[in-house]
DNA sequence: GGTCGGGGCGCG
DNA sequence: AAAGCGCGCCCCGACC
């Protein structure tokens, strides 16, 4: 069932659709980001609501109000494909993560969408209602003053709808449910547009909503495409480090590989009383060291390294190898790599700052040593691009600090700032990190006072954010993503300290400072996440114009899953014919593309970085250079 | 038997 | 050199 909205329901508040942020001189920005409408955004791309399949609906009146003509469809995928081919559609749907993977499996990509759940969460945070459920049914219930239904899926965070329909008894029931759900969708969408328009800086927030929704699409597309991963290379790497793969059960419970077993035995033997010590157990290690007269407060690598004891060198080696085995060993390989691809599940906005998280597979913690296994398909390359010194540059732009911005205009930021710190690049770096993270120990204090003197606006910007946090207020990113309010426990603690009879305020002061560090960092980290998200959306749009895009249809997608590990000539084994995103990690992206278009992709990355800077910060002097490498193997980048 | 917090460490 | 921010995931061991 499809329901294209009329031109006046184009998905944007009038002001935001036509222009970028009022104080950002980039009129065409939103439309461009959102999918290629460019300045035509003012005319309004049509939008549509996608709900389910095999359901017929009478007419627009049935779902209430301001929607355009209703199109009957018996096949969601086919209908979406048809509308996409006509172009100029923004799909409005409840939850990209729920709807889009099936479309991708059928070989269909969409240009843009409005994700109601992601948008709801952004709005709730801004409205001081963070933590309330953001799925469609909950949003609709709030809108209509009904009791909010419980999430019917065991909430991983804020769980999406379990399914499109609740197993209708009859086709008529199915129709009724679908109609109700579509009504909810239309109403909640309209309500969201109103809330965006009524809030502060609707242009910026609209950009955030567009970028977040694009992020939803990209996350699903990257999961579908997968990161090229050579299981044979990974296996060889493990064998070189750990010895041959042990026979027996796959999984953490399995036997230690030869090298780890050998080290474990020698570690036990190196202790005085000769009894077995499990090197995986910090408690046992502390006891065993104590028995030999060595007192330690922890068994961290950095602590152990300073200790003189025969077991230590073995232990350090063991810890390093055991980590690889446990986190990214054969068990991981069996679980997460199939048909030459690693397919993590990304969680858009999984971090309060707007950074992404992943579920399973630890995709955002791939150790450097294992990046050897990330190898482009034959004839293809990886374009690995990361934003150089993103967070301090974002701070420079946020604060509008002229002197700082000049230093961040080009080249290495820390080098440019070095003269202010007596010519030492490391001092400049330390001072900035301390300012952004709230560090105070060691020489940080001294360096901070230099920063304060030379770059007062940048210093004051993070200082103000820290004070807001300490006082229990919230802070926001440049596009308006808002941090969570303090917990009830925090408030009680803070209130207690103000009470003369409240006893010692030890905890209160510590909690206040901790929250200050959080909000101090939030404004920078979240704004950097804004930037990265806009970069990603912009890059996706550019890449889509360069190749013939996604696999042509379900047949191909099915065939790929069936396991063609190696690519045929000219087409990656994912079946994607053109450049496509395969990885995103905070400030770094990887594009998998035919070697012949690598130069174009590099240019697209640079253009996207410029566009992101312009959309967020307008005519700032600050530049956001990308460090880009074109490689066969991820490990060869930087 | 399962759950959960802590220690530790990978990434940005 | 580490620390100050944000995560996910492993193992252990206390606990129910």
mmCIF file of N, CA and C in Angstrom, chain A residues 16-33 38-39 207 610-619:
data_model
loop_
_atom_site.group_PDB
_atom_site.id
_atom_site.type_symbol
_atom_site.label_atom_id
_atom_site.label_comp_id
_atom_site.label_asym_id
_atom_site.label_seq_id
_atom_site.Cartn_x
_atom_site.Cartn_y
_atom_site.Cartn_z
ATOM 1 N N UNK A 16 12.380 25.112 6.160
ATOM 2 C CA UNK A 16 13.547 24.238 6.163
ATOM 3 C C UNK A 16 13.768 23.587 4.805
ATOM 4 N N UNK A 17 12.671 23.304 4.130
ATOM 5 C CA UNK A 17 12.832 22.652 2.844
ATOM 6 C C UNK A 17 13.486 23.557 1.830
ATOM 7 N N UNK A 18 13.194 24.819 1.951
ATOM 8 C CA UNK A 18 13.700 25.735 0.942
ATOM 9 C C UNK A 18 15.142 26.133 1.196
ATOM 10 N N UNK A 19 15.510 26.200 2.415
ATOM 11 C CA UNK A 19 16.856 26.676 2.705
ATOM 12 C C UNK A 19 17.495 25.847 3.788
ATOM 13 N N UNK A 20 18.779 26.021 3.911
ATOM 14 C CA UNK A 20 19.501 25.418 5.017
ATOM 15 C C UNK A 20 19.243 26.250 6.265
ATOM 16 N N UNK A 21 20.048 26.017 7.237
ATOM 17 C CA UNK A 21 19.924 26.797 8.461
ATOM 18 C C UNK A 21 19.941 28.288 8.136
ATOM 19 N N UNK A 22 19.095 29.012 8.824
ATOM 20 C CA UNK A 22 18.963 30.425 8.507
ATOM 21 C C UNK A 22 20.308 31.136 8.580
ATOM 22 N N UNK A 23 21.121 30.693 9.505
ATOM 23 C CA UNK A 23 22.406 31.367 9.654
ATOM 24 C C UNK A 23 23.518 30.648 8.912
ATOM 25 N N UNK A 24 23.151 29.775 8.027
ATOM 26 C CA UNK A 24 24.150 29.103 7.213
ATOM 27 C C UNK A 24 23.857 29.432 5.751
ATOM 28 N N UNK A 25 24.822 30.042 5.140
ATOM 29 C CA UNK A 25 24.570 30.557 3.792
ATOM 30 C C UNK A 25 24.672 29.466 2.748
ATOM 31 N N UNK A 26 23.744 28.557 2.786
ATOM 32 C CA UNK A 26 23.793 27.469 1.806
ATOM 33 C C UNK A 26 22.380 27.041 1.459
ATOM 34 N N UNK A 27 21.735 27.826 0.609
ATOM 35 C CA UNK A 27 20.313 27.644 0.360
ATOM 36 C C UNK A 27 19.936 26.241 -0.138
ATOM 37 N N UNK A 28 20.744 25.672 -0.982
ATOM 38 C CA UNK A 28 20.316 24.431 -1.606
ATOM 39 C C UNK A 28 20.696 23.213 -0.793
ATOM 40 N N UNK A 29 21.252 23.464 0.352
ATOM 41 C CA UNK A 29 21.855 22.360 1.083
ATOM 42 C C UNK A 29 20.934 21.202 1.401
ATOM 43 N N UNK A 30 19.815 21.526 1.976
ATOM 44 C CA UNK A 30 18.944 20.450 2.421
ATOM 45 C C UNK A 30 18.466 19.579 1.279
ATOM 46 N N UNK A 31 17.994 20.222 0.266
ATOM 47 C CA UNK A 31 17.488 19.448 -0.853
ATOM 48 C C UNK A 31 18.585 18.590 -1.443
ATOM 49 N N UNK A 32 19.755 19.178 -1.540
ATOM 50 C CA UNK A 32 20.864 18.431 -2.105
ATOM 51 C C UNK A 32 21.196 17.214 -1.279
ATOM 52 N N UNK A 33 21.301 17.422 -0.002
ATOM 53 C CA UNK A 33 21.628 16.302 0.871
ATOM 54 C C UNK A 33 20.553 15.238 0.802
ATOM 55 N N UNK A 38 18.270 19.313 -5.007
ATOM 56 C CA UNK A 38 18.972 20.584 -5.127
ATOM 57 C C UNK A 38 18.061 21.738 -4.772
ATOM 58 N N UNK A 39 18.239 22.841 -5.451
ATOM 59 C CA UNK A 39 17.447 24.009 -5.109
ATOM 60 C C UNK A 39 15.976 23.788 -5.459
ATOM 61 N N UNK A 207 17.962 19.491 8.804
ATOM 62 C CA UNK A 207 19.145 18.861 8.208
ATOM 63 C C UNK A 207 19.555 17.625 9.012
ATOM 64 N N UNK A 610 33.761 19.041 2.065
ATOM 65 C CA UNK A 610 33.536 20.484 1.942
ATOM 66 C C UNK A 610 32.060 20.814 2.147
ATOM 67 N N UNK A 611 31.211 20.008 1.535
ATOM 68 C CA UNK A 611 29.780 20.259 1.664
ATOM 69 C C UNK A 611 29.338 20.144 3.126
ATOM 70 N N UNK A 612 29.868 19.152 3.803
ATOM 71 C CA UNK A 612 29.485 18.975 5.207
ATOM 72 C C UNK A 612 29.907 20.187 6.039
ATOM 73 N N UNK A 613 31.116 20.660 5.809
ATOM 74 C CA UNK A 613 31.583 21.829 6.547
ATOM 75 C C UNK A 613 30.708 23.048 6.281
ATOM 76 N N UNK A 614 30.321 23.205 5.037
ATOM 77 C CA UNK A 614 29.514 24.360 4.647
ATOM 78 C C UNK A 614 28.112 24.269 5.254
ATOM 79 N N UNK A 615 27.538 23.089 5.192
ATOM 80 C CA UNK A 615 26.172 22.938 5.703
ATOM 81 C C UNK A 615 26.106 23.136 7.214
ATOM 82 N N UNK A 616 27.141 22.707 7.909
ATOM 83 C CA UNK A 616 27.109 22.830 9.368
ATOM 84 C C UNK A 616 27.519 24.215 9.832
ATOM 85 N N UNK A 617 28.533 24.765 9.185
ATOM 86 C CA UNK A 617 29.160 25.952 9.754
ATOM 87 C C UNK A 617 29.148 27.164 8.833
ATOM 88 N N UNK A 618 28.544 27.036 7.674
ATOM 89 C CA UNK A 618 28.504 28.180 6.780
ATOM 90 C C UNK A 618 29.884 28.571 6.296
ATOM 91 N N UNK A 619 30.137 29.867 6.304
ATOM 92 C CA UNK A 619 31.372 30.366 5.699
ATOM 93 C C UNK A 619 32.523 30.377 6.685
#
